GROMACS .gro file of C-alpha atoms in nm:
model
  454
    1MET     CA    1   2.016   2.075  -0.797
    2LYS     CA    2   1.634   1.929  -0.867
    3LYS     CA    3   1.425   1.803  -0.561
    4THR     CA    4   1.253   1.519  -0.569
    5ASN     CA    5   0.926   1.543  -0.507
    6ALA     CA    6   0.881   1.282  -0.244
    7SER     CA    7   0.791   1.328   0.137
    8ILE     CA    8   1.023   1.125   0.404
    9LEU     CA    9   0.955   1.078   0.786
   10ILE     CA   10   1.141   1.064   1.042
   11ILE     CA   11   1.107   0.922   1.378
   12ASP     CA   12   1.420   0.959   1.677
   13ASP     CA   13   1.357   1.109   1.969
   14GLN     CA   14   1.707   1.209   1.931
   15GLU     CA   15   1.690   1.573   1.846
   16ASP     CA   16   2.070   1.596   1.734
   17ILE     CA   17   1.952   1.326   1.468
   18LEU     CA   18   1.650   1.441   1.360
   19PHE     CA   19   1.791   1.766   1.323
   20ALA     CA   20   2.099   1.647   1.168
   21SER     CA   21   1.971   1.394   0.954
   22LYS     CA   22   1.629   1.622   0.809
   23VAL     CA   23   1.890   1.952   0.706
   24PHE     CA   24   2.070   1.712   0.512
   25LEU     CA   25   1.807   1.496   0.341
   26LYS     CA   26   1.620   1.800   0.338
   27LYS     CA   27   1.879   1.930  -0.025
   28TYR     CA   28   1.746   1.623  -0.210
   29PHE     CA   29   1.390   1.565  -0.153
   30GLU     CA   30   1.093   1.864  -0.099
   31ASP     CA   31   0.849   1.685   0.249
   32ILE     CA   32   1.090   1.651   0.523
   33TYR     CA   33   0.868   1.505   0.843
   34THR     CA   34   1.018   1.444   1.168
   35LEU     CA   35   0.904   1.289   1.464
   36ASN     CA   36   1.088   1.276   1.817
   37ASN     CA   37   0.774   1.146   1.962
   38PRO     CA   38   0.648   0.720   1.802
   39LYS     CA   39   0.342   0.762   1.890
   40ASN     CA   40   0.217   1.076   1.675
   41VAL     CA   41   0.288   0.811   1.400
   42VAL     CA   42  -0.048   0.719   1.349
   43GLU     CA   43  -0.244   1.056   1.378
   44LEU     CA   44   0.041   1.205   1.113
   45LEU     CA   45   0.022   0.893   0.900
   46SER     CA   46  -0.395   0.908   0.946
   47LYS     CA   47  -0.328   1.295   0.741
   48LYS     CA   48  -0.083   1.313   0.536
   49THR     CA   49   0.120   1.046   0.249
   50ILE     CA   50   0.416   0.942   0.315
   51ASP     CA   51   0.628   0.789   0.088
   52VAL     CA   52   0.901   0.662   0.318
   53VAL     CA   53   1.039   0.657   0.715
   54LEU     CA   54   1.285   0.605   0.860
   55LEU     CA   55   1.250   0.467   1.172
   56ASP     CA   56   1.455   0.433   1.487
   57MET     CA   57   1.455   0.121   1.675
   58ASN     CA   58   1.382   0.275   2.093
   59TYR     CA   59   1.260   0.474   2.240
   60ARG     CA   60   1.308   0.417   2.612
   61ILE     CA   61   1.596   0.499   2.829
   62GLY     CA   62   1.683   0.103   2.902
   63PHE     CA   63   1.564  -0.096   2.649
   64GLU     CA   64   1.763  -0.130   2.375
   65ASP     CA   65   1.573  -0.439   2.276
   66GLY     CA   66   1.396  -0.292   1.953
   67ARG     CA   67   1.073  -0.489   2.061
   68GLU     CA   68   0.968  -0.033   2.002
   69GLY     CA   69   1.065   0.043   1.640
   70LEU     CA   70   0.924  -0.396   1.594
   71TYR     CA   71   0.605  -0.262   1.698
   72LEU     CA   72   0.566   0.071   1.474
   73LEU     CA   73   0.737  -0.099   1.202
   74LYS     CA   74   0.442  -0.333   1.209
   75GLU     CA   75   0.171  -0.059   1.312
   76ILE     CA   76   0.275   0.189   0.973
   77LYS     CA   77   0.264  -0.114   0.774
   78THR     CA   78  -0.083  -0.163   0.869
   79LEU     CA   79  -0.141   0.228   0.876
   80SER     CA   80  -0.060   0.289   0.539
   81PRO     CA   81   0.098  -0.069   0.341
   82LYS     CA   82   0.249   0.193   0.021
   83THR     CA   83   0.519   0.340   0.312
   84VAL     CA   84   0.883   0.237   0.243
   85VAL     CA   85   1.065   0.163   0.576
   86ILE     CA   86   1.396   0.219   0.641
   87LEU     CA   87   1.511   0.143   1.022
   88MET     CA   88   1.783   0.254   1.220
   89THR     CA   89   1.996   0.110   1.463
   90ALA     CA   90   2.251   0.101   1.667
   91PHE     CA   91   2.620  -0.080   1.571
   92GLY     CA   92   2.576  -0.449   1.753
   93LYS     CA   93   2.195  -0.461   1.722
   94VAL     CA   94   2.185  -0.612   1.411
   95GLU     CA   95   2.001  -0.926   1.457
   96THR     CA   96   1.668  -0.696   1.523
   97ALA     CA   97   1.738  -0.479   1.266
   98VAL     CA   98   1.726  -0.788   1.069
   99GLU     CA   99   1.401  -0.930   1.203
  100GLY     CA  100   1.269  -0.602   1.107
  101LEU     CA  101   1.325  -0.647   0.688
  102LYS     CA  102   1.165  -1.005   0.779
  103ASN     CA  103   0.822  -0.837   0.882
  104GLY     CA  104   0.879  -0.615   0.586
  105ALA     CA  105   1.148  -0.357   0.587
  106PHE     CA  106   1.288  -0.225   0.320
  107ASP     CA  107   1.635  -0.170   0.482
  108TYR     CA  108   1.849  -0.070   0.772
  109ILE     CA  109   2.098   0.201   0.869
  110LEU     CA  110   2.345   0.206   1.123
  111LYS     CA  111   2.404   0.442   1.417
  112PRO     CA  112   2.616   0.720   1.379
  113TRP     CA  113   2.535   0.664   0.987
  114GLU     CA  114   2.746   0.780   0.653
  115ASN     CA  115   2.560   1.060   0.485
  116LYS     CA  116   2.628   0.871   0.121
  117LYS     CA  117   2.515   0.556   0.228
  118LEU     CA  118   2.201   0.709   0.368
  119LEU     CA  119   2.152   0.858   0.101
  120GLU     CA  120   2.124   0.618  -0.117
  121SER     CA  121   1.875   0.380   0.074
  122VAL     CA  122   1.673   0.730   0.095
  123LYS     CA  123   1.648   0.689  -0.228
  124GLN     CA  124   1.647   0.289  -0.319
  125ALA     CA  125   1.332   0.378  -0.074
  126VAL     CA  126   1.172   0.619  -0.285
  127ASP     CA  127   1.218   0.443  -0.651
  128LYS     CA  128   0.964   0.112  -0.471
  129ALA     CA  129   0.746   0.333  -0.277
  130ARG     CA  130   0.720   0.459  -0.674
  131LYS     CA  131   0.652   0.122  -0.832
  132ASP     CA  132   0.483   0.029  -0.556
  133GLN     CA  133   0.192   0.352  -0.709
  134LYS     CA  134   0.212   0.260  -1.005
  135LYS     CA  135   0.183  -0.107  -1.000
  136THR     CA  136  -0.108  -0.083  -0.725
  137LYS     CA  137  -0.292   0.222  -0.941
  138ASN     CA  138  -0.298  -0.050  -1.267
  139ILE     CA  139  -0.458  -0.310  -1.005
  140GLU     CA  140  -0.698  -0.115  -0.820
  141THR     CA  141  -1.046  -0.045  -0.801
  142GLU     CA  142  -1.322   0.109  -0.597
  143ASN     CA  143  -1.318  -0.161  -0.420
  144ASP     CA  144  -0.963  -0.355  -0.408
  145PHE     CA  145  -1.031  -0.717  -0.257
  146PHE     CA  146  -1.192  -0.952  -0.321
  147ILE     CA  147  -1.533  -1.077  -0.142
  148GLY     CA  148  -1.655  -1.420  -0.355
  149THR     CA  149  -1.973  -1.558  -0.499
  150SER     CA  150  -2.057  -1.789  -0.240
  151GLU     CA  151  -2.382  -1.717  -0.040
  152ILE     CA  152  -2.252  -1.739   0.316
  153ILE     CA  153  -1.973  -1.434   0.244
  154LYS     CA  154  -2.179  -1.301   0.041
  155LYS     CA  155  -2.448  -1.237   0.383
  156ALA     CA  156  -2.211  -1.173   0.578
  157TYR     CA  157  -2.095  -0.882   0.346
  158SER     CA  158  -2.421  -0.792   0.254
  159LEU     CA  159  -2.505  -0.732   0.676
  160ALA     CA  160  -2.189  -0.533   0.655
  161ASP     CA  161  -2.319  -0.296   0.399
  162LYS     CA  162  -2.650  -0.208   0.642
  163VAL     CA  163  -2.465  -0.171   0.953
  164ALA     CA  164  -2.231   0.067   0.808
  165LYS     CA  165  -2.500   0.330   0.704
  166THR     CA  166  -2.517   0.391   1.139
  167ALA     CA  167  -2.355   0.454   1.458
  168ALA     CA  168  -2.362   0.068   1.545
  169ASN     CA  169  -2.028  -0.114   1.684
  170VAL     CA  170  -2.002  -0.400   1.538
  171LEU     CA  171  -1.825  -0.683   1.626
  172ILE     CA  172  -1.666  -0.903   1.340
  173LEU     CA  173  -1.580  -1.258   1.432
  174GLY     CA  174  -1.363  -1.508   1.238
  175GLU     CA  175  -1.068  -1.723   1.283
  176ASN     CA  176  -0.703  -1.588   1.256
  177GLY     CA  177  -0.670  -1.524   0.854
  178THR     CA  178  -1.068  -1.441   0.706
  179GLY     CA  179  -1.019  -1.139   0.727
  180LYS     CA  180  -1.151  -0.918   0.964
  181PHE     CA  181  -0.942  -0.605   0.900
  182VAL     CA  182  -1.055  -0.651   0.588
  183LEU     CA  183  -1.434  -0.632   0.612
  184ALA     CA  184  -1.386  -0.356   0.904
  185HIS     CA  185  -1.248  -0.133   0.651
  186HIS     CA  186  -1.510  -0.194   0.389
  187ILE     CA  187  -1.810  -0.066   0.642
  188TYR     CA  188  -1.544   0.222   0.756
  189SER     CA  189  -1.530   0.327   0.375
  190GLN     CA  190  -1.892   0.289   0.280
  191SER     CA  191  -1.965   0.458   0.636
  192GLU     CA  192  -2.070   0.839   0.633
  193ARG     CA  193  -1.735   0.900   0.812
  194LYS     CA  194  -1.501   0.751   0.628
  195ASN     CA  195  -1.341   1.080   0.502
  196ASN     CA  196  -1.238   1.060   0.872
  197PRO     CA  197  -0.959   0.904   0.995
  198PHE     CA  198  -0.995   0.461   1.046
  199ILE     CA  199  -0.729   0.402   1.306
  200ALA     CA  200  -0.639   0.024   1.355
  201VAL     CA  201  -0.509  -0.160   1.672
  202ASP     CA  202  -0.333  -0.481   1.751
  203LEU     CA  203  -0.426  -0.526   2.061
  204GLY     CA  204  -0.289  -0.894   2.065
  205SER     CA  205   0.046  -0.756   2.078
  206LEU     CA  206  -0.025  -0.451   2.330
  207ASN     CA  207   0.173  -0.529   2.688
  208SER     CA  208  -0.102  -0.412   2.929
  209ASN     CA  209   0.212  -0.192   3.084
  210ILE     CA  210   0.176   0.042   2.815
  211PHE     CA  211  -0.246  -0.055   2.693
  212GLU     CA  212  -0.396   0.276   2.855
  213SER     CA  213  -0.160   0.502   2.716
  214GLU     CA  214  -0.163   0.392   2.386
  215LEU     CA  215  -0.516   0.427   2.360
  216PHE     CA  216  -0.631   0.658   2.603
  217GLY     CA  217  -0.283   0.889   2.551
  218TYR     CA  218  -0.106   1.055   2.853
  219ALA     CA  219  -0.004   1.376   2.983
  220LYS     CA  220   0.308   1.536   3.011
  221GLY     CA  221   0.500   1.418   3.311
  222ALA     CA  222   0.265   1.076   3.362
  223PHE     CA  223   0.529   0.839   3.404
  224THR     CA  224   0.969   0.906   3.341
  225ASP     CA  225   0.940   0.872   2.949
  226ALA     CA  226   0.640   1.066   2.890
  227LYS     CA  227   0.796   1.373   2.785
  228LEU     CA  228   0.498   1.568   2.590
  229ASP     CA  229   0.144   1.559   2.628
  230THR     CA  230   0.001   1.284   2.381
  231PRO     CA  231  -0.315   1.163   2.242
  232GLY     CA  232  -0.394   0.775   2.291
  233ARG     CA  233  -0.566   0.634   1.923
  234PHE     CA  234  -0.912   0.700   2.071
  235GLU     CA  235  -0.836   1.025   2.049
  236MET     CA  236  -0.686   1.032   1.691
  237ALA     CA  237  -1.006   0.818   1.557
  238GLN     CA  238  -1.254   1.138   1.713
  239ASN     CA  239  -1.464   1.158   1.405
  240GLY     CA  240  -1.359   0.868   1.230
  241THR     CA  241  -1.363   0.497   1.374
  242ILE     CA  242  -1.143   0.251   1.577
  243PHE     CA  243  -1.070  -0.033   1.479
  244LEU     CA  244  -0.984  -0.249   1.797
  245ASP     CA  245  -0.866  -0.623   1.694
  246GLU     CA  246  -0.834  -0.976   1.892
  247ILE     CA  247  -0.999  -0.749   2.219
  248GLY     CA  248  -1.057  -1.117   2.306
  249ASN     CA  249  -0.671  -1.094   2.417
  250VAL     CA  250  -0.790  -0.804   2.712
  251PRO     CA  251  -0.734  -0.931   3.041
  252LEU     CA  252  -1.022  -0.877   3.258
  253HIS     CA  253  -0.884  -0.568   3.466
  254LEU     CA  254  -0.825  -0.372   3.127
  255GLN     CA  255  -1.164  -0.466   2.977
  256SER     CA  256  -1.316  -0.256   3.214
  257LYS     CA  257  -1.165   0.039   3.155
  258LEU     CA  258  -1.202   0.035   2.807
  259LEU     CA  259  -1.630  -0.025   2.899
  260GLN     CA  260  -1.566   0.273   3.067
  261VAL     CA  261  -1.425   0.514   2.796
  262ILE     CA  262  -1.755   0.287   2.528
  263GLN     CA  263  -2.055   0.368   2.808
  264THR     CA  264  -1.913   0.683   2.913
  265LYS     CA  265  -1.802   0.841   2.525
  266THR     CA  266  -1.473   0.956   2.676
  267VAL     CA  267  -1.180   0.959   2.758
  268THR     CA  268  -0.910   1.017   3.013
  269ARG     CA  269  -0.526   1.014   2.962
  270LEU     CA  270  -0.242   0.889   3.216
  271GLY     CA  271  -0.214   1.208   3.444
  272GLU     CA  272  -0.528   1.415   3.359
  273THR     CA  273  -0.814   1.356   3.584
  274LYS     CA  274  -1.076   1.568   3.333
  275PRO     CA  275  -1.253   1.327   3.041
  276ARG     CA  276  -1.228   1.385   2.670
  277PRO     CA  277  -1.560   1.356   2.443
  278LEU     CA  278  -1.525   1.141   2.183
  279ASN     CA  279  -1.721   1.097   1.867
  280VAL     CA  280  -1.565   0.754   1.751
  281ARG     CA  281  -1.752   0.449   1.586
  282ILE     CA  282  -1.651   0.157   1.720
  283ILE     CA  283  -1.546  -0.207   1.540
  284THR     CA  284  -1.405  -0.504   1.694
  285ALA     CA  285  -1.314  -0.805   1.582
  286THR     CA  286  -1.144  -1.150   1.732
  287ASN     CA  287  -1.098  -1.482   1.652
  288LEU     CA  288  -1.211  -1.631   2.010
  289ASN     CA  289  -1.627  -1.725   2.088
  290LEU     CA  290  -1.622  -1.434   2.331
  291LYS     CA  291  -1.993  -1.634   2.383
  292HIS     CA  292  -1.773  -1.925   2.535
  293GLU     CA  293  -1.558  -1.632   2.726
  294VAL     CA  294  -1.812  -1.540   2.890
  295ALA     CA  295  -1.904  -1.826   2.999
  296ASP     CA  296  -1.557  -1.933   3.160
  297LYS     CA  297  -1.540  -1.552   3.351
  298ASN     CA  298  -1.231  -1.493   3.088
  299PHE     CA  299  -1.461  -1.151   2.951
  300ARG     CA  300  -1.690  -0.961   3.106
  301GLU     CA  301  -2.082  -1.007   2.985
  302ASP     CA  302  -2.122  -0.630   2.969
  303LEU     CA  303  -1.828  -0.556   2.774
  304TYR     CA  304  -1.975  -0.803   2.475
  305TYR     CA  305  -2.299  -0.603   2.490
  306ARG     CA  306  -2.193  -0.263   2.442
  307ILE     CA  307  -1.961  -0.424   2.156
  308ASN     CA  308  -2.125  -0.639   1.989
  309THR     CA  309  -2.454  -0.428   1.874
  310MET     CA  310  -2.427  -0.612   1.498
  311GLU     CA  311  -2.239  -0.877   1.498
  312ILE     CA  312  -2.054  -1.024   1.186
  313VAL     CA  313  -1.934  -1.327   1.154
  314LEU     CA  314  -1.620  -1.440   0.845
  315PRO     CA  315  -1.665  -1.827   0.738
  316PRO     CA  316  -1.317  -2.012   0.725
  317LEU     CA  317  -1.215  -2.091   0.357
  318ARG     CA  318  -1.276  -2.466   0.416
  319GLU     CA  319  -1.659  -2.413   0.372
  320ARG     CA  320  -1.609  -2.129   0.053
  321ASN     CA  321  -1.551  -2.357  -0.181
  322GLU     CA  322  -1.687  -2.204  -0.442
  323ASP     CA  323  -1.458  -1.915  -0.345
  324LYS     CA  324  -1.084  -2.164  -0.343
  325ILE     CA  325  -0.992  -2.102  -0.711
  326PRO     CA  326  -1.168  -1.701  -0.786
  327LEU     CA  327  -0.951  -1.617  -0.497
  328ALA     CA  328  -0.627  -1.775  -0.633
  329GLU     CA  329  -0.636  -1.632  -0.878
  330TYR     CA  330  -0.738  -1.264  -0.772
  331LEU     CA  331  -0.420  -1.387  -0.551
  332LEU     CA  332  -0.215  -1.378  -0.798
  333GLU     CA  333  -0.290  -1.097  -1.018
  334LYS     CA  334  -0.200  -0.899  -0.701
  335MET     CA  335   0.165  -1.095  -0.711
  336ILE     CA  336   0.202  -1.032  -1.083
  337ALA     CA  337   0.226  -0.649  -1.029
  338LYS     CA  338   0.362  -0.641  -0.680
  339TYR     CA  339   0.703  -0.818  -0.815
  340GLY     CA  340   0.696  -0.733  -1.165
  341ARG     CA  341   0.646  -1.048  -1.354
  342ASP     CA  342   0.539  -1.201  -1.684
  343GLU     CA  343   0.219  -1.327  -1.764
  344ILE     CA  344   0.208  -1.608  -1.414
  345THR     CA  345  -0.069  -1.884  -1.505
  346PHE     CA  346  -0.121  -2.176  -1.239
  347ASP     CA  347  -0.119  -2.570  -1.368
  348LYS     CA  348  -0.430  -2.800  -1.419
  349LYS     CA  349  -0.287  -3.023  -1.086
  350VAL     CA  350  -0.223  -2.671  -0.862
  351LEU     CA  351  -0.577  -2.578  -0.921
  352GLU     CA  352  -0.703  -2.942  -0.810
  353GLN     CA  353  -0.486  -2.904  -0.516
  354ILE     CA  354  -0.592  -2.593  -0.458
  355GLU     CA  355  -0.947  -2.686  -0.436
  356LYS     CA  356  -0.862  -2.975  -0.227
  357HIS     CA  357  -0.655  -2.821   0.027
  358ALA     CA  358  -0.863  -2.692   0.398
  359TRP     CA  359  -0.649  -2.377   0.421
  360ASN     CA  360  -0.655  -2.395   0.788
  361GLY     CA  361  -0.456  -2.018   0.786
  362ASN     CA  362  -0.763  -1.894   0.536
  363ILE     CA  363  -0.642  -1.618   0.288
  364ARG     CA  364  -0.362  -1.477   0.532
  365GLU     CA  365  -0.164  -1.892   0.462
  366MET     CA  366  -0.325  -1.882   0.086
  367GLU     CA  367  -0.159  -1.621  -0.006
  368ASN     CA  368   0.193  -1.645   0.156
  369LYS     CA  369   0.167  -1.919  -0.021
  370ILE     CA  370   0.116  -1.785  -0.394
  371GLU     CA  371   0.334  -1.449  -0.280
  372ARG     CA  372   0.605  -1.751  -0.250
  373ALA     CA  373   0.546  -1.952  -0.586
  374VAL     CA  374   0.596  -1.597  -0.814
  375ILE     CA  375   0.902  -1.579  -0.680
  376LEU     CA  376   1.034  -1.944  -0.747
  377CYS     CA  377   0.799  -2.036  -1.057
  378GLU     CA  378   1.011  -2.101  -1.399
  379ASN     CA  379   0.838  -2.068  -1.741
  380ASN     CA  380   0.578  -1.883  -1.574
  381LYS     CA  381   0.396  -2.165  -1.492
  382ILE     CA  382   0.302  -2.259  -1.085
  383THR     CA  383   0.390  -2.613  -1.005
  384VAL     CA  384   0.258  -2.803  -0.740
  385SER     CA  385   0.601  -2.763  -0.566
  386ASP     CA  386   0.639  -2.364  -0.617
  387LEU     CA  387   0.268  -2.412  -0.409
  388ASP     CA  388   0.410  -2.603  -0.134
  389LEU     CA  389   0.081  -2.792   0.034
  390GLU     CA  390   0.108  -3.068   0.212
  391ILE     CA  391  -0.135  -3.347   0.077
  392ILE     CA  392  -0.425  -3.330   0.352
  393THR     CA  393  -0.681  -3.186   0.208
  394ALA     CA  394  -1.029  -3.059   0.368
  395TYR     CA  395  -1.150  -3.416   0.265
  396GLU     CA  396  -0.896  -3.681   0.444
  397GLU     CA  397  -0.966  -3.727   0.841
  398ASN     CA  398  -0.800  -3.966   1.071
  399PRO     CA  399  -0.978  -4.337   1.120
  400ASP     CA  400  -0.837  -4.237   1.480
  401ASP     CA  401  -0.906  -3.936   1.555
  402ILE     CA  402  -1.269  -3.991   1.474
  403GLN     CA  403  -1.329  -4.283   1.625
  404LEU     CA  404  -1.194  -4.085   1.936
  405SER     CA  405  -1.447  -3.809   1.824
  406SER     CA  406  -1.780  -4.033   1.874
  407VAL     CA  407  -1.626  -4.144   2.226
  408GLU     CA  408  -1.617  -3.824   2.353
  409LYS     CA  409  -1.911  -3.715   2.194
  410ALA     CA  410  -2.150  -4.029   2.332
  411ALA     CA  411  -1.931  -3.921   2.718
  412VAL     CA  412  -2.111  -3.599   2.631
  413GLU     CA  413  -2.447  -3.709   2.566
  414LYS     CA  414  -2.440  -3.955   2.867
  415ALA     CA  415  -2.373  -3.710   3.111
  416LEU     CA  416  -2.640  -3.499   2.937
  417LEU     CA  417  -2.889  -3.704   3.032
  418LYS     CA  418  -2.789  -3.780   3.352
  419ASN     CA  419  -2.748  -3.490   3.474
  420ASN     CA  420  -3.130  -3.340   3.278
  421ASN     CA  421  -2.946  -3.146   3.056
  422ASN     CA  422  -2.803  -2.893   3.313
  423VAL     CA  423  -2.454  -2.765   3.157
  424SER     CA  424  -2.344  -2.695   3.476
  425LYS     CA  425  -2.290  -3.023   3.640
  426THR     CA  426  -2.168  -3.205   3.348
  427ALA     CA  427  -1.908  -2.984   3.231
  428GLU     CA  428  -1.864  -3.045   3.649
  429GLU     CA  429  -1.896  -3.439   3.594
  430LEU     CA  430  -1.687  -3.436   3.289
  431GLY     CA  431  -1.361  -3.259   3.486
  432LEU     CA  432  -1.461  -2.912   3.184
  433SER     CA  433  -1.564  -2.606   3.237
  434ARG     CA  434  -1.895  -2.447   3.078
  435GLY     CA  435  -1.706  -2.279   2.804
  436ALA     CA  436  -1.518  -2.597   2.736
  437LEU     CA  437  -1.751  -2.811   2.746
  438TYR     CA  438  -1.993  -2.501   2.460
  439ARG     CA  439  -1.712  -2.539   2.308
  440ARG     CA  440  -1.828  -2.970   2.240
  441LEU     CA  441  -2.187  -2.892   2.183
  442GLU     CA  442  -2.125  -2.717   1.888
  443LYS     CA  443  -1.795  -2.900   1.778
  444TYR     CA  444  -2.031  -3.193   1.806
  445ASN     CA  445  -2.402  -2.998   1.695
  446ILE     CA  446  -2.519  -3.144   2.014
  447ASN     CA  447  -2.830  -2.941   2.084
  448ILE     CA  448  -3.052  -2.911   2.421
  449LYS     CA  449  -3.286  -2.722   2.601
  450THR     CA  450  -3.218  -2.549   2.902
  451ASP     CA  451  -3.466  -2.282   3.126
  452GLY     CA  452  -3.155  -2.077   3.102
  453TYR     CA  453  -3.078  -2.111   3.469
  454ASN     CA  454  -2.777  -2.365   3.381
   0.00000   0.00000   0.00000
């Protein structure tokens, strides 16, 4: 029997399952890899191309809610979007597996499985991986992402290209969905470290209980389930780049630990005392205004300056009006290739609506809407109903909101005048934190002169 040229990765903490599945699947597929520690999946995916992952959903004793599996699914799809994931779950936990399907998994199988069902599912997953790879090759270019022609976005990418050639730490600021991950990867791909690992970590989804073990690694026996010496994300990124997304969400007590790693350029695994040297380029991102978070004592000032050697701001889509239609057309081509559809075009009224829409969810919202429209449209023409946009546009405002804003702005200006532009006293009088007052100053474009001690 001729084996299919495909790479399969099986992730499970039970050695008997790893052994049985490997022996069975080895009859049909060329390369079979196994991992009994899910923490090592990032390192493996940074070194090898994997077509299909069989992913168990539970790893820690006493925890059977599948949360770890869903977290790992997100990590795999981020690190290797072309990899197809099949979830493995015990009978009675189907609800969690279904949630996994909604989050990008291809299929799920119940344990203990039937070999016939397992083989059929893996074969279908390999077929999907092959089709996706073929489609991607047809549409990919060296830089397969949309930049745009607006001056504000060209300025951001020009700055990114300049800093990419250096070893400087970069802080990317921008609303959700503005493309912070894409920009971070662009900086990496233009750098001298492009042939070394790029490790992305969503700090916002990391539970504080596993923050240190995920980022810094741990020694065997460091805690109950620490069965093997395991490197953290920083070590996995050695000589490469680590992207720490949602850094503004890291709790204060953990910020100090992160600061120590950045300052000393070393990392110490949990359960060890000897620091390990690091050579890692750090890119961070957040949708928060870190200056305000520092003022509110929610973010360490020393950490802010360590990560912010260079700051790049990604503008929201509402400030890039000339880019909206070209971006929509780019995303349409991407979805046509993804779903293997015939040529699809936008109805003229749709283009008008795309241009007027506020796009508060930015590029991510537009991609989601267009993907939905490609699935639903008939006669190869996307209509207004297919796109499913709310009628509210970027240019419409509620008169009541305008009136309330005017009252609030006047109150802030009056309090500033009364307190001789002293921010602390003004915030106290208005019942606001300093950070909240700064946000209102920015919102209403109120400029004040201070002596630096406010």
